[in-house]
Amino acid sequence: PGPPLPAGGEGPDADPHLAAGALCTARGPLLAAAEVLALDDEEDDLEVFSKDKSVVEVNAFSPSVPISPSSMINEYKFEDGPELRDLFITVDDPESHITAIETFITYRVVTKTSRGEFDSSEYEVRRRYQDFLWLKSKLEEAHPTLIIPPLPEKFIMKGMVERFSDEFIETRRKALHKFLNRIADHPTLTFNEDFKIFLTAQAWELSSHKKQGPGLLSRMGQTVRAVASSVRGAVKNRPEMFTEMNNYMETFSQKINLLDKIAHRIYKEERDYFNEMKEYGPIHTLWSASEEDIADSLKGIASCIDRCCKATEKRMAGLSENLLPILHEYVLYSEILMGVLKRRDQIQGELDSKVDASANKKTEKDLFSEEIGKLEDKVERANNALKADWDRWKQNMQWDMRSTFTNVAENNLRYYEE
Amino acid sequence: IEDCLAKKMEITVSEAEKRTGRNAMNIQETYTAYLIETRAVESQSEGQCAPVDSLWRRYSEFELLRNYLSVTYPHIVVPPLPEKRADFVWHKLSADNMDPDFVERRRIGLENFLLRVASHPVLCQDKIFYAFLTQEGGWKEMVNETGFQLKADSRLKALNATFRVKNPDKRFTELKHYSDELQSVISHLLRVRARVADRLYGVYKVHGNYGRVFSEWSAIEKEMGDGLQSAGHHMDVYAASIDDILEEEEHYADQLKEYLFYAEALRAVCRKHELMQYDLEMAAQDLTSKKQQCEELATGTVRTFSLKGMTSKLFGQETPEQREAKIKVLEEQIQEGEEQLKSKNLEGRDFVKSAWADIERFKEQKNHDLKEALISYAVMQISMCKKGIQVWTNAKECFSKM
């Protein structure tokens, strides 16, 4: 059904004029491409978090009760089953801090654990977004071919608007909570030393720990090398499996971005519908005041319309609490995965260039062969790590998609039933 | 209602056709003609079908008919015609008079108009109406020969002009307020409903995008593929379902529109009463002043200031013969005036009586029709929700298999 998507991945009929015109075309059987609402080019630039007031209002209906670690048992899929989980983390209680230099938000991170390597069974620390960034980069350093979960983006604004609206903070808090829990669930990352320090260290301890280690320059070096290796072109000896992964990720990334746009568009249309409906009910009440015989019928309709309004609000809340954050997370994941695949290619590239170099300098063969041996090990470790993590990621993705779309269907069922 | 035409005759407006022709100013124009079919009901016994008579009429002829009826029966709430131009349009509907959907809805509206007239106890007996249904040629001339345009009171058209009526029947004053409120509230409702329909359309149609993307995504998935693909199909079904839903809702909107236009007809009857009352009061006032003049002339006293009196005082009295002549003229006029006043009074009372009878009939009809319309609207909404439940139940099943 419908024409194939253009390679650029912009979605059907990215011409903004068609966004309005598409609705005026003649009706036909199910899938005339023009019949479906076109997705505007503009939505590319849509800022990460909507600043719309009415969206804030809707979120006011969704309970923002902090999730306690103990109530989290069923929230995430555990590879080994909930009984084996021994690390529970929550992120809550955002607080504003104002200093002479800056204003920033800290979040409370509470950890409950039964693991032996932790000195205590409970920890409570405060962390700011910067700290999370630090943790992510440390994990990437230590495990270049593992899939490190995404962090919510920095606040990128198109124009002047108040930073740190309640809605923005709440969305970020939920994403940070997810981030830490994904790490906790990961069979390798969960035992990472920096992760442990992040969860347990007091503020001054964390600062001093951050100052140790390779630090910024080394990270930049890695990035430079990664860019350099990608400039060199496709890796010659890339195993078939990873080419398949690359192809998969290209398509997946395209589709998940589209789904993200579609979901946001649906949210917007529902909100607009809700706004019109708010005016619709009261007109019937007004009319009933001039009537006698049909006054009750009119009042009945007015109250029905008002209840439909409430149901619409719930449906919108369902979208913004569940589907939108998940789709967004996977949009970020697809970027991360492309990065991981590149890093693997880069590691392989190091091996390949060493092998090439050794072929030209027969005299230093011994020296090379030791290096090559190390690099071959490195490549094998990287490949295995990635393969295992890829399988795990795919399983989680499947579970997440199934769960979130089923939730969307349930929300719609509840909406229509109400 | 037993004797009304609607019982004896089946009336339908069965077809609409685009035509081109030359109008009165010899200019080429395109218009739509509607086929009116009639068939006598009685001879349908014993399985025999009576022959169908048919003729074509265009909208302007319907307008002429209605104008004739409004002028000839000013005490009747005359059924309204469907709108001349598409109004309360939401952006998927066309505002073009030639658009097939508009033409179709107008066809239904015109049929409804004819049926309303045919079931009205008074209007159905009108000869011009009967000829409209049965006599193709020469009908326009027949209407014009009745001279109804001369009877039309141009003041009725000036809706905003106020007449200082001292003693209108309070019921008509209240009714006029009611008709104003009804008009205002229904047009507000129709405007908002059109916007709601627009938004609802948007919500449904965007879901159609899911269908395509799911389908493309399923191509790269192994275990998730089937679930995605079939869920996508249901999203397409969902997106497509809104077209029928909203088309049905248009019929509901048309039912409300009829009563929006009926409010006009109601107001026209109230206006007519006001005008009659005004004319009556003016005539009574005129009679009183003539009587006074007469008395003054007779007794020679000037009770009220008049320019004539002053000038006659200044420029000399009139002769007794002149005065006598004047008095005689006035007495004749007073006689006439009293007769006229009597008949106007009678006319006014008759009008109030018969108008109010039709208004009661109209009120019952209105309450019945609107209640039915509201019920059918609720039923439509329920059906829409049931469809939604079905689609999303199916979709949920597909998602859970992903």
GROMACS .gro file of C-alpha atoms in nm, chain A:
model
  418
    1PRO     CA    1   0.000   0.000   0.000
    2GLY     CA    2   0.126   0.347  -0.084
    3PRO     CA    3   0.447   0.448  -0.256
    4PRO     CA    4   0.781   0.353  -0.101
    5LEU     CA    5   0.938   0.609   0.128
    6PRO     CA    6   1.196   0.839  -0.022
    7ALA     CA    7   1.545   0.744   0.088
    8GLY     CA    8   1.588   1.063   0.283
    9GLY     CA    9   1.344   0.927   0.534
   10GLU     CA   10   1.133   1.239   0.553
   11GLY     CA   11   0.808   1.054   0.542
   12PRO     CA   12   0.521   1.072   0.299
   13ASP     CA   13   0.479   1.389   0.101
   14ALA     CA   14   0.704   1.610   0.306
   15ASP     CA   15   0.574   1.907   0.113
   16PRO     CA   16   0.420   2.125   0.384
   17HIS     CA   17   0.151   2.250   0.149
   18LEU     CA   18   0.019   1.903   0.122
   19ALA     CA   19  -0.028   1.891   0.496
   20ALA     CA   20  -0.345   2.089   0.453
   21GLY     CA   21  -0.430   1.989   0.101
   22ALA     CA   22  -0.399   1.621   0.165
   23LEU     CA   23  -0.725   1.628   0.351
   24CYS     CA   24  -0.919   1.771   0.062
   25THR     CA   25  -0.852   1.498  -0.188
   26ALA     CA   26  -1.128   1.265  -0.285
   27ARG     CA   27  -1.201   0.974  -0.064
   28GLY     CA   28  -1.102   0.637  -0.189
   29PRO     CA   29  -1.026   0.296  -0.056
   30LEU     CA   30  -0.797   0.266   0.237
   31LEU     CA   31  -0.459   0.391   0.138
   32ALA     CA   32  -0.448   0.677  -0.109
   33ALA     CA   33  -0.114   0.821  -0.001
   34ALA     CA   34  -0.247   1.174  -0.010
   35GLU     CA   35  -0.533   1.084   0.217
   36VAL     CA   36  -0.305   1.029   0.510
   37LEU     CA   37  -0.198   1.349   0.682
   38ALA     CA   38   0.143   1.454   0.564
   39LEU     CA   39   0.414   1.508   0.821
   40ASP     CA   40   0.555   1.857   0.801
   41ASP     CA   41   0.919   1.927   0.745
   42GLU     CA   42   0.888   2.164   1.036
   43GLU     CA   43   0.865   1.879   1.277
   44ASP     CA   44   1.232   1.812   1.217
   45ASP     CA   45   1.305   2.122   1.414
   46LEU     CA   46   1.051   2.048   1.681
   47GLU     CA   47   1.221   2.106   2.009
   48VAL     CA   48   1.263   1.806   2.230
   49PHE     CA   49   1.014   1.912   2.489
   50SER     CA   50   0.697   2.096   2.409
   51LYS     CA   51   0.651   2.420   2.598
   52ASP     CA   52   0.281   2.431   2.533
   53LYS     CA   53   0.082   2.526   2.839
   54SER     CA   54  -0.202   2.290   2.767
   55VAL     CA   55   0.039   2.003   2.760
   56VAL     CA   56   0.151   2.106   3.107
   57GLU     CA   57  -0.211   2.102   3.214
   58VAL     CA   58  -0.256   1.750   3.091
   59ASN     CA   59   0.049   1.632   3.279
   60ALA     CA   60  -0.104   1.779   3.590
   61PHE     CA   61  -0.348   1.493   3.572
   62SER     CA   62  -0.086   1.226   3.558
   63PRO     CA   63   0.033   1.130   3.904
   64SER     CA   64   0.388   1.235   3.959
   65VAL     CA   65   0.431   1.030   4.271
   66PRO     CA   66   0.789   0.917   4.294
   67ILE     CA   67   0.818   0.548   4.226
   68SER     CA   68   0.963   0.367   4.521
   69PRO     CA   69   1.219   0.097   4.451
   70SER     CA   70   0.993  -0.166   4.600
   71SER     CA   71   0.706  -0.085   4.365
   72MET     CA   72   0.927  -0.127   4.063
   73ILE     CA   73   0.935  -0.504   4.051
   74ASN     CA   74   0.722  -0.537   3.739
   75GLU     CA   75   0.829  -0.226   3.561
   76TYR     CA   76   1.120  -0.362   3.365
   77LYS     CA   77   1.189  -0.686   3.198
   78PHE     CA   78   1.457  -0.878   3.379
   79GLU     CA   79   1.654  -1.133   3.193
   80ASP     CA   80   1.674  -1.359   3.493
   81GLY     CA   81   1.341  -1.285   3.651
   82PRO     CA   82   1.254  -1.038   3.924
   83GLU     CA   83   1.353  -1.269   4.207
   84LEU     CA   84   1.716  -1.244   4.105
   85ARG     CA   85   1.727  -0.865   4.098
   86ASP     CA   86   1.942  -0.725   4.371
   87LEU     CA   87   1.974  -0.357   4.286
   88PHE     CA   88   1.684  -0.113   4.297
   89ILE     CA   89   1.724   0.251   4.200
   90THR     CA   90   1.489   0.546   4.197
   91VAL     CA   91   1.538   0.900   4.074
   92ASP     CA   92   1.308   1.161   4.223
   93ASP     CA   93   1.269   1.486   4.412
   94PRO     CA   94   1.414   1.744   4.174
   95GLU     CA   95   1.551   2.045   4.357
   96SER     CA   96   1.668   2.378   4.231
   97HIS     CA   97   2.008   2.512   4.340
   98ILE     CA   98   2.107   2.872   4.287
   99THR     CA   99   2.468   2.982   4.314
  100ALA     CA  100   2.648   3.295   4.211
  101ILE     CA  101   2.754   3.136   3.886
  102GLU     CA  102   2.463   2.921   3.781
  103THR     CA  103   2.126   2.765   3.852
  104PHE     CA  104   2.092   2.391   3.825
  105ILE     CA  105   1.870   2.105   3.929
  106THR     CA  106   1.972   1.806   4.136
  107TYR     CA  107   1.783   1.480   4.159
  108ARG     CA  108   1.772   1.242   4.448
  109VAL     CA  109   1.906   0.896   4.363
  110VAL     CA  110   1.807   0.624   4.607
  111THR     CA  111   1.964   0.280   4.584
  112LYS     CA  112   1.861  -0.033   4.767
  113THR     CA  113   2.075  -0.339   4.729
  114SER     CA  114   2.160  -0.675   4.878
  115ARG     CA  115   2.491  -0.707   4.700
  116GLY     CA  116   2.793  -0.789   4.904
  117GLU     CA  117   3.028  -0.549   4.732
  118PHE     CA  118   2.820  -0.258   4.857
  119ASP     CA  119   2.910  -0.152   5.209
  120SER     CA  120   2.555  -0.061   5.293
  121SER     CA  121   2.215  -0.180   5.178
  122GLU     CA  122   2.076   0.168   5.118
  123TYR     CA  123   2.216   0.484   4.969
  124GLU     CA  124   2.077   0.829   4.906
  125VAL     CA  125   2.271   1.081   4.704
  126ARG     CA  126   2.197   1.391   4.497
  127ARG     CA  127   2.313   1.412   4.138
  128ARG     CA  128   2.290   1.669   3.865
  129TYR     CA  129   2.264   1.617   3.489
  130GLN     CA  130   2.638   1.673   3.446
  131ASP     CA  131   2.704   1.376   3.672
  132PHE     CA  132   2.491   1.154   3.455
  133LEU     CA  133   2.683   1.272   3.149
  134TRP     CA  134   3.007   1.183   3.324
  135LEU     CA  135   2.878   0.834   3.407
  136LYS     CA  136   2.770   0.774   3.048
  137SER     CA  137   3.104   0.875   2.907
  138LYS     CA  138   3.290   0.657   3.157
  139LEU     CA  139   3.078   0.360   3.057
  140GLU     CA  140   3.136   0.426   2.688
  141GLU     CA  141   3.509   0.446   2.754
  142ALA     CA  142   3.517   0.121   2.942
  143HIS     CA  143   3.287  -0.067   2.706
  144PRO     CA  144   3.311   0.081   2.359
  145THR     CA  145   3.110  -0.192   2.194
  146LEU     CA  146   2.842  -0.229   2.453
  147ILE     CA  147   2.509  -0.052   2.408
  148ILE     CA  148   2.501   0.217   2.674
  149PRO     CA  149   2.145   0.337   2.733
  150PRO     CA  150   2.053   0.688   2.617
  151LEU     CA  151   2.043   0.994   2.835
  152PRO     CA  152   1.774   1.260   2.783
  153GLU     CA  153   1.912   1.535   2.565
  154LYS     CA  154   2.035   1.867   2.678
  155PHE     CA  155   1.771   2.133   2.649
  156ILE     CA  156   1.790   2.262   2.292
  157MET     CA  157   1.557   2.548   2.233
  158LYS     CA  158   1.445   2.711   1.914
  159GLY     CA  159   1.366   3.034   2.084
  160MET     CA  160   1.354   3.212   2.414
  161VAL     CA  161   1.147   3.026   2.667
  162GLU     CA  162   1.180   2.958   3.035
  163ARG     CA  163   1.421   2.677   3.102
  164PHE     CA  164   1.324   2.405   3.343
  165SER     CA  165   0.948   2.413   3.325
  166ASP     CA  166   0.788   2.157   3.557
  167GLU     CA  167   0.697   1.944   3.263
  168PHE     CA  168   1.052   1.945   3.129
  169ILE     CA  169   1.197   1.850   3.465
  170GLU     CA  170   0.950   1.566   3.510
  171THR     CA  171   1.020   1.424   3.165
  172ARG     CA  172   1.392   1.442   3.230
  173ARG     CA  173   1.359   1.286   3.573
  174LYS     CA  174   1.171   0.988   3.427
  175ALA     CA  175   1.433   0.946   3.157
  176LEU     CA  176   1.719   0.958   3.409
  177HIS     CA  177   1.540   0.701   3.622
  178LYS     CA  178   1.512   0.477   3.318
  179PHE     CA  179   1.875   0.531   3.230
  180LEU     CA  180   2.005   0.411   3.566
  181ASN     CA  181   1.772   0.114   3.573
  182ARG     CA  182   1.870   0.004   3.227
  183ILE     CA  183   2.232   0.006   3.345
  184ALA     CA  184   2.137  -0.187   3.657
  185ASP     CA  185   1.971  -0.451   3.439
  186HIS     CA  186   2.268  -0.489   3.210
  187PRO     CA  187   2.466  -0.804   3.296
  188THR     CA  188   2.802  -0.631   3.246
  189LEU     CA  189   2.742  -0.263   3.312
  190THR     CA  190   2.576  -0.330   3.644
  191PHE     CA  191   2.910  -0.425   3.794
  192ASN     CA  192   3.095  -0.125   3.660
  193GLU     CA  193   3.297   0.050   3.927
  194ASP     CA  194   3.210   0.404   3.817
  195PHE     CA  195   2.844   0.307   3.827
  196LYS     CA  196   2.884   0.198   4.185
  197ILE     CA  197   3.061   0.519   4.278
  198PHE     CA  198   2.789   0.720   4.104
  199LEU     CA  199   2.525   0.550   4.316
  200THR     CA  200   2.703   0.565   4.646
  201ALA     CA  201   2.953   0.848   4.669
  202GLN     CA  202   2.881   1.171   4.845
  203ALA     CA  203   2.911   1.486   4.639
  204TRP     CA  204   3.269   1.570   4.732
  205GLU     CA  205   3.378   1.208   4.688
  206LEU     CA  206   3.233   1.201   4.340
  207SER     CA  207   3.403   1.529   4.243
  208SER     CA  208   3.740   1.407   4.350
  209HIS     CA  209   3.690   1.074   4.176
  210LYS     CA  210   3.593   1.249   3.857
  211LYS     CA  211   3.919   1.435   3.849
  212GLN     CA  212   4.116   1.113   3.829
  213GLY     CA  213   4.139   0.898   3.520
  214PRO     CA  214   4.204   0.976   3.158
  215GLY     CA  215   3.947   1.250   3.137
  216LEU     CA  216   3.841   1.487   2.865
  217LEU     CA  217   4.145   1.475   2.641
  218SER     CA  218   4.137   1.101   2.613
  219ARG     CA  219   3.772   1.105   2.525
  220MET     CA  220   3.836   1.358   2.261
  221GLY     CA  221   4.116   1.144   2.129
  222GLN     CA  222   3.880   0.855   2.095
  223THR     CA  223   3.630   1.065   1.910
  224VAL     CA  224   3.897   1.192   1.674
  225ARG     CA  225   4.010   0.841   1.599
  226ALA     CA  226   3.654   0.730   1.541
  227VAL     CA  227   3.595   1.014   1.299
  228ALA     CA  228   3.924   0.944   1.126
  229SER     CA  229   3.843   0.579   1.084
  230SER     CA  230   3.504   0.653   0.939
  231VAL     CA  231   3.662   0.889   0.695
  232ARG     CA  232   3.879   0.605   0.572
  233GLY     CA  233   3.572   0.434   0.437
  234ALA     CA  234   3.390   0.107   0.496
  235VAL     CA  235   3.587  -0.158   0.677
  236LYS     CA  236   3.702  -0.426   0.436
  237ASN     CA  237   3.686  -0.729   0.655
  238ARG     CA  238   3.365  -0.652   0.836
  239PRO     CA  239   3.187  -0.977   0.920
  240GLU     CA  240   2.856  -1.026   0.744
  241MET     CA  241   2.671  -1.016   1.074
  242PHE     CA  242   2.773  -0.658   1.141
  243THR     CA  243   2.686  -0.543   0.793
  244GLU     CA  244   2.344  -0.688   0.852
  245MET     CA  245   2.325  -0.500   1.180
  246ASN     CA  246   2.421  -0.178   1.004
  247ASN     CA  247   2.154  -0.225   0.740
  248TYR     CA  248   1.899  -0.310   1.004
  249MET     CA  249   1.986  -0.004   1.209
  250GLU     CA  250   1.959   0.227   0.911
  251THR     CA  251   1.606   0.116   0.841
  252PHE     CA  252   1.512   0.090   1.207
  253SER     CA  253   1.638   0.440   1.271
  254GLN     CA  254   1.433   0.576   0.983
  255LYS     CA  255   1.116   0.403   1.099
  256ILE     CA  256   1.150   0.486   1.465
  257ASN     CA  257   1.202   0.852   1.381
  258LEU     CA  258   0.887   0.846   1.171
  259LEU     CA  259   0.693   0.676   1.448
  260ASP     CA  260   0.813   0.941   1.689
  261LYS     CA  261   0.682   1.214   1.459
  262ILE     CA  262   0.354   1.034   1.403
  263ALA     CA  263   0.297   0.985   1.775
  264HIS     CA  264   0.364   1.351   1.843
  265ARG     CA  265   0.130   1.449   1.563
  266ILE     CA  266  -0.143   1.229   1.704
  267TYR     CA  267  -0.095   1.391   2.042
  268LYS     CA  268  -0.128   1.734   1.888
  269GLU     CA  269  -0.443   1.641   1.696
  270GLU     CA  270  -0.597   1.495   2.009
  271ARG     CA  271  -0.518   1.809   2.200
  272ASP     CA  272  -0.679   2.026   1.932
  273TYR     CA  273  -0.983   1.799   1.935
  274PHE     CA  274  -1.001   1.828   2.312
  275ASN     CA  275  -0.992   2.208   2.291
  276GLU     CA  276  -1.283   2.219   2.048
  277MET     CA  277  -1.483   1.967   2.250
  278LYS     CA  278  -1.452   2.183   2.559
  279GLU     CA  279  -1.663   2.446   2.385
  280TYR     CA  280  -1.908   2.198   2.234
  281GLY     CA  281  -2.077   2.069   2.550
  282PRO     CA  282  -2.170   2.406   2.707
  283ILE     CA  283  -2.357   2.515   2.392
  284HIS     CA  284  -2.608   2.237   2.453
  285THR     CA  285  -2.656   2.352   2.811
  286LEU     CA  286  -2.711   2.707   2.688
  287TRP     CA  287  -2.969   2.584   2.440
  288SER     CA  288  -3.153   2.383   2.703
  289ALA     CA  289  -3.227   2.709   2.885
  290SER     CA  290  -3.458   2.820   2.601
  291GLU     CA  291  -3.638   2.488   2.574
  292GLU     CA  292  -3.887   2.296   2.781
  293ASP     CA  293  -3.965   1.966   2.622
  294ILE     CA  294  -3.618   1.889   2.497
  295ALA     CA  295  -3.424   2.058   2.776
  296ASP     CA  296  -3.341   1.730   2.947
  297SER     CA  297  -3.220   1.567   2.627
  298LEU     CA  298  -2.996   1.864   2.560
  299LYS     CA  299  -2.854   1.865   2.911
  300GLY     CA  300  -2.793   1.493   2.876
  301ILE     CA  301  -2.591   1.545   2.563
  302ALA     CA  302  -2.396   1.825   2.726
  303SER     CA  303  -2.294   1.603   3.014
  304CYS     CA  304  -2.198   1.322   2.776
  305ILE     CA  305  -1.977   1.553   2.578
  306ASP     CA  306  -1.808   1.667   2.899
  307ARG     CA  307  -1.738   1.307   2.995
  308CYS     CA  308  -1.594   1.244   2.650
  309CYS     CA  309  -1.366   1.540   2.712
  310LYS     CA  310  -1.234   1.382   3.030
  311ALA     CA  311  -1.181   1.053   2.852
  312THR     CA  312  -0.984   1.236   2.582
  313GLU     CA  313  -0.763   1.391   2.846
  314LYS     CA  314  -0.689   1.050   2.988
  315ARG     CA  315  -0.603   0.916   2.646
  316MET     CA  316  -0.363   1.203   2.589
  317ALA     CA  317  -0.202   1.146   2.926
  318GLY     CA  318  -0.155   0.781   2.835
  319LEU     CA  319   0.032   0.881   2.522
  320SER     CA  320   0.257   1.130   2.693
  321GLU     CA  321   0.338   0.901   2.983
  322ASN     CA  322   0.406   0.587   2.791
  323LEU     CA  323   0.435   0.586   2.414
  324LEU     CA  324   0.608   0.918   2.360
  325PRO     CA  325   0.894   0.862   2.608
  326ILE     CA  326   0.956   0.508   2.480
  327LEU     CA  327   0.963   0.609   2.115
  328HIS     CA  328   1.193   0.894   2.203
  329GLU     CA  329   1.424   0.665   2.394
  330TYR     CA  330   1.451   0.437   2.092
  331VAL     CA  331   1.518   0.730   1.862
  332LEU     CA  332   1.818   0.801   2.085
  333TYR     CA  333   1.903   0.431   2.100
  334SER     CA  334   1.924   0.412   1.722
  335GLU     CA  335   2.186   0.687   1.724
  336ILE     CA  336   2.374   0.507   2.000
  337LEU     CA  337   2.370   0.181   1.809
  338MET     CA  338   2.504   0.342   1.494
  339GLY     CA  339   2.782   0.480   1.711
  340VAL     CA  340   2.857   0.142   1.864
  341LEU     CA  341   2.876  -0.020   1.523
  342LYS     CA  342   3.114   0.253   1.412
  343ARG     CA  343   3.334   0.200   1.712
  344ARG     CA  344   3.350  -0.171   1.641
  345ASP     CA  345   3.445  -0.092   1.283
  346GLN     CA  346   3.711   0.141   1.413
  347ILE     CA  347   3.859  -0.126   1.639
  348GLN     CA  348   3.864  -0.363   1.345
  349GLY     CA  349   4.016  -0.086   1.139
  350GLU     CA  350   4.308  -0.063   1.378
  351LEU     CA  351   4.373  -0.433   1.333
  352ASP     CA  352   4.338  -0.415   0.957
  353SER     CA  353   4.577  -0.123   0.922
  354LYS     CA  354   4.833  -0.298   1.141
  355VAL     CA  355   4.801  -0.614   0.927
  356ASP     CA  356   4.845  -0.405   0.613
  357ALA     CA  357   5.147  -0.230   0.759
  358SER     CA  358   5.306  -0.558   0.862
  359ALA     CA  359   5.262  -0.698   0.512
  360ASN     CA  360   5.490  -0.418   0.388
  361LYS     CA  361   5.762  -0.442   0.651
  362LYS     CA  362   5.875  -0.796   0.662
  363THR     CA  363   6.173  -0.719   0.884
  364GLU     CA  364   5.973  -0.621   1.193
  365LYS     CA  365   5.740  -0.913   1.165
  366ASP     CA  366   5.789  -1.035   1.518
  367LEU     CA  367   5.704  -0.701   1.670
  368PHE     CA  368   5.399  -0.675   1.457
  369SER     CA  369   5.279  -1.024   1.526
  370GLU     CA  370   5.255  -0.952   1.900
  371GLU     CA  371   5.066  -0.632   1.841
  372ILE     CA  372   4.847  -0.800   1.584
  373GLY     CA  373   4.775  -1.078   1.827
  374LYS     CA  374   4.660  -0.826   2.087
  375LEU     CA  375   4.449  -0.644   1.836
  376GLU     CA  376   4.295  -0.967   1.715
  377ASP     CA  377   4.195  -1.043   2.072
  378LYS     CA  378   4.059  -0.696   2.108
  379VAL     CA  379   3.850  -0.734   1.793
  380GLU     CA  380   3.720  -1.071   1.902
  381ARG     CA  381   3.624  -0.941   2.245
  382ALA     CA  382   3.455  -0.639   2.094
  383ASN     CA  383   3.264  -0.849   1.843
  384ASN     CA  384   3.145  -1.093   2.102
  385ALA     CA  385   3.044  -0.820   2.343
  386LEU     CA  386   2.851  -0.641   2.074
  387LYS     CA  387   2.685  -0.954   1.945
  388ALA     CA  388   2.565  -1.054   2.289
  389ASP     CA  389   2.453  -0.705   2.372
  390TRP     CA  390   2.281  -0.672   2.037
  391ASP     CA  391   2.074  -0.982   2.096
  392ARG     CA  392   1.986  -0.856   2.439
  393TRP     CA  393   1.896  -0.514   2.303
  394LYS     CA  394   1.673  -0.661   2.035
  395GLN     CA  395   1.490  -0.870   2.289
  396ASN     CA  396   1.435  -0.570   2.511
  397MET     CA  397   1.327  -0.360   2.216
  398GLN     CA  398   1.074  -0.621   2.118
  399TRP     CA  399   0.940  -0.639   2.469
  400ASP     CA  400   0.926  -0.261   2.503
  401MET     CA  401   0.748  -0.214   2.170
  402ARG     CA  402   0.502  -0.487   2.241
  403SER     CA  403   0.431  -0.349   2.583
  404THR     CA  404   0.399   0.013   2.485
  405PHE     CA  405   0.182  -0.043   2.179
  406THR     CA  406  -0.038  -0.282   2.371
  407ASN     CA  407  -0.071  -0.006   2.626
  408VAL     CA  408  -0.173   0.237   2.351
  409ALA     CA  409  -0.440  -0.008   2.237
  410GLU     CA  410  -0.563  -0.049   2.595
  411ASN     CA  411  -0.580   0.327   2.639
  412ASN     CA  412  -0.789   0.355   2.327
  413LEU     CA  413  -1.015   0.073   2.439
  414ARG     CA  414  -1.069   0.241   2.771
  415TYR     CA  415  -1.135   0.570   2.593
  416TYR     CA  416  -1.402   0.421   2.368
  417GLU     CA  417  -1.556   0.224   2.647
  418GLU     CA  418  -1.587   0.532   2.862
   0.00000   0.00000   0.00000
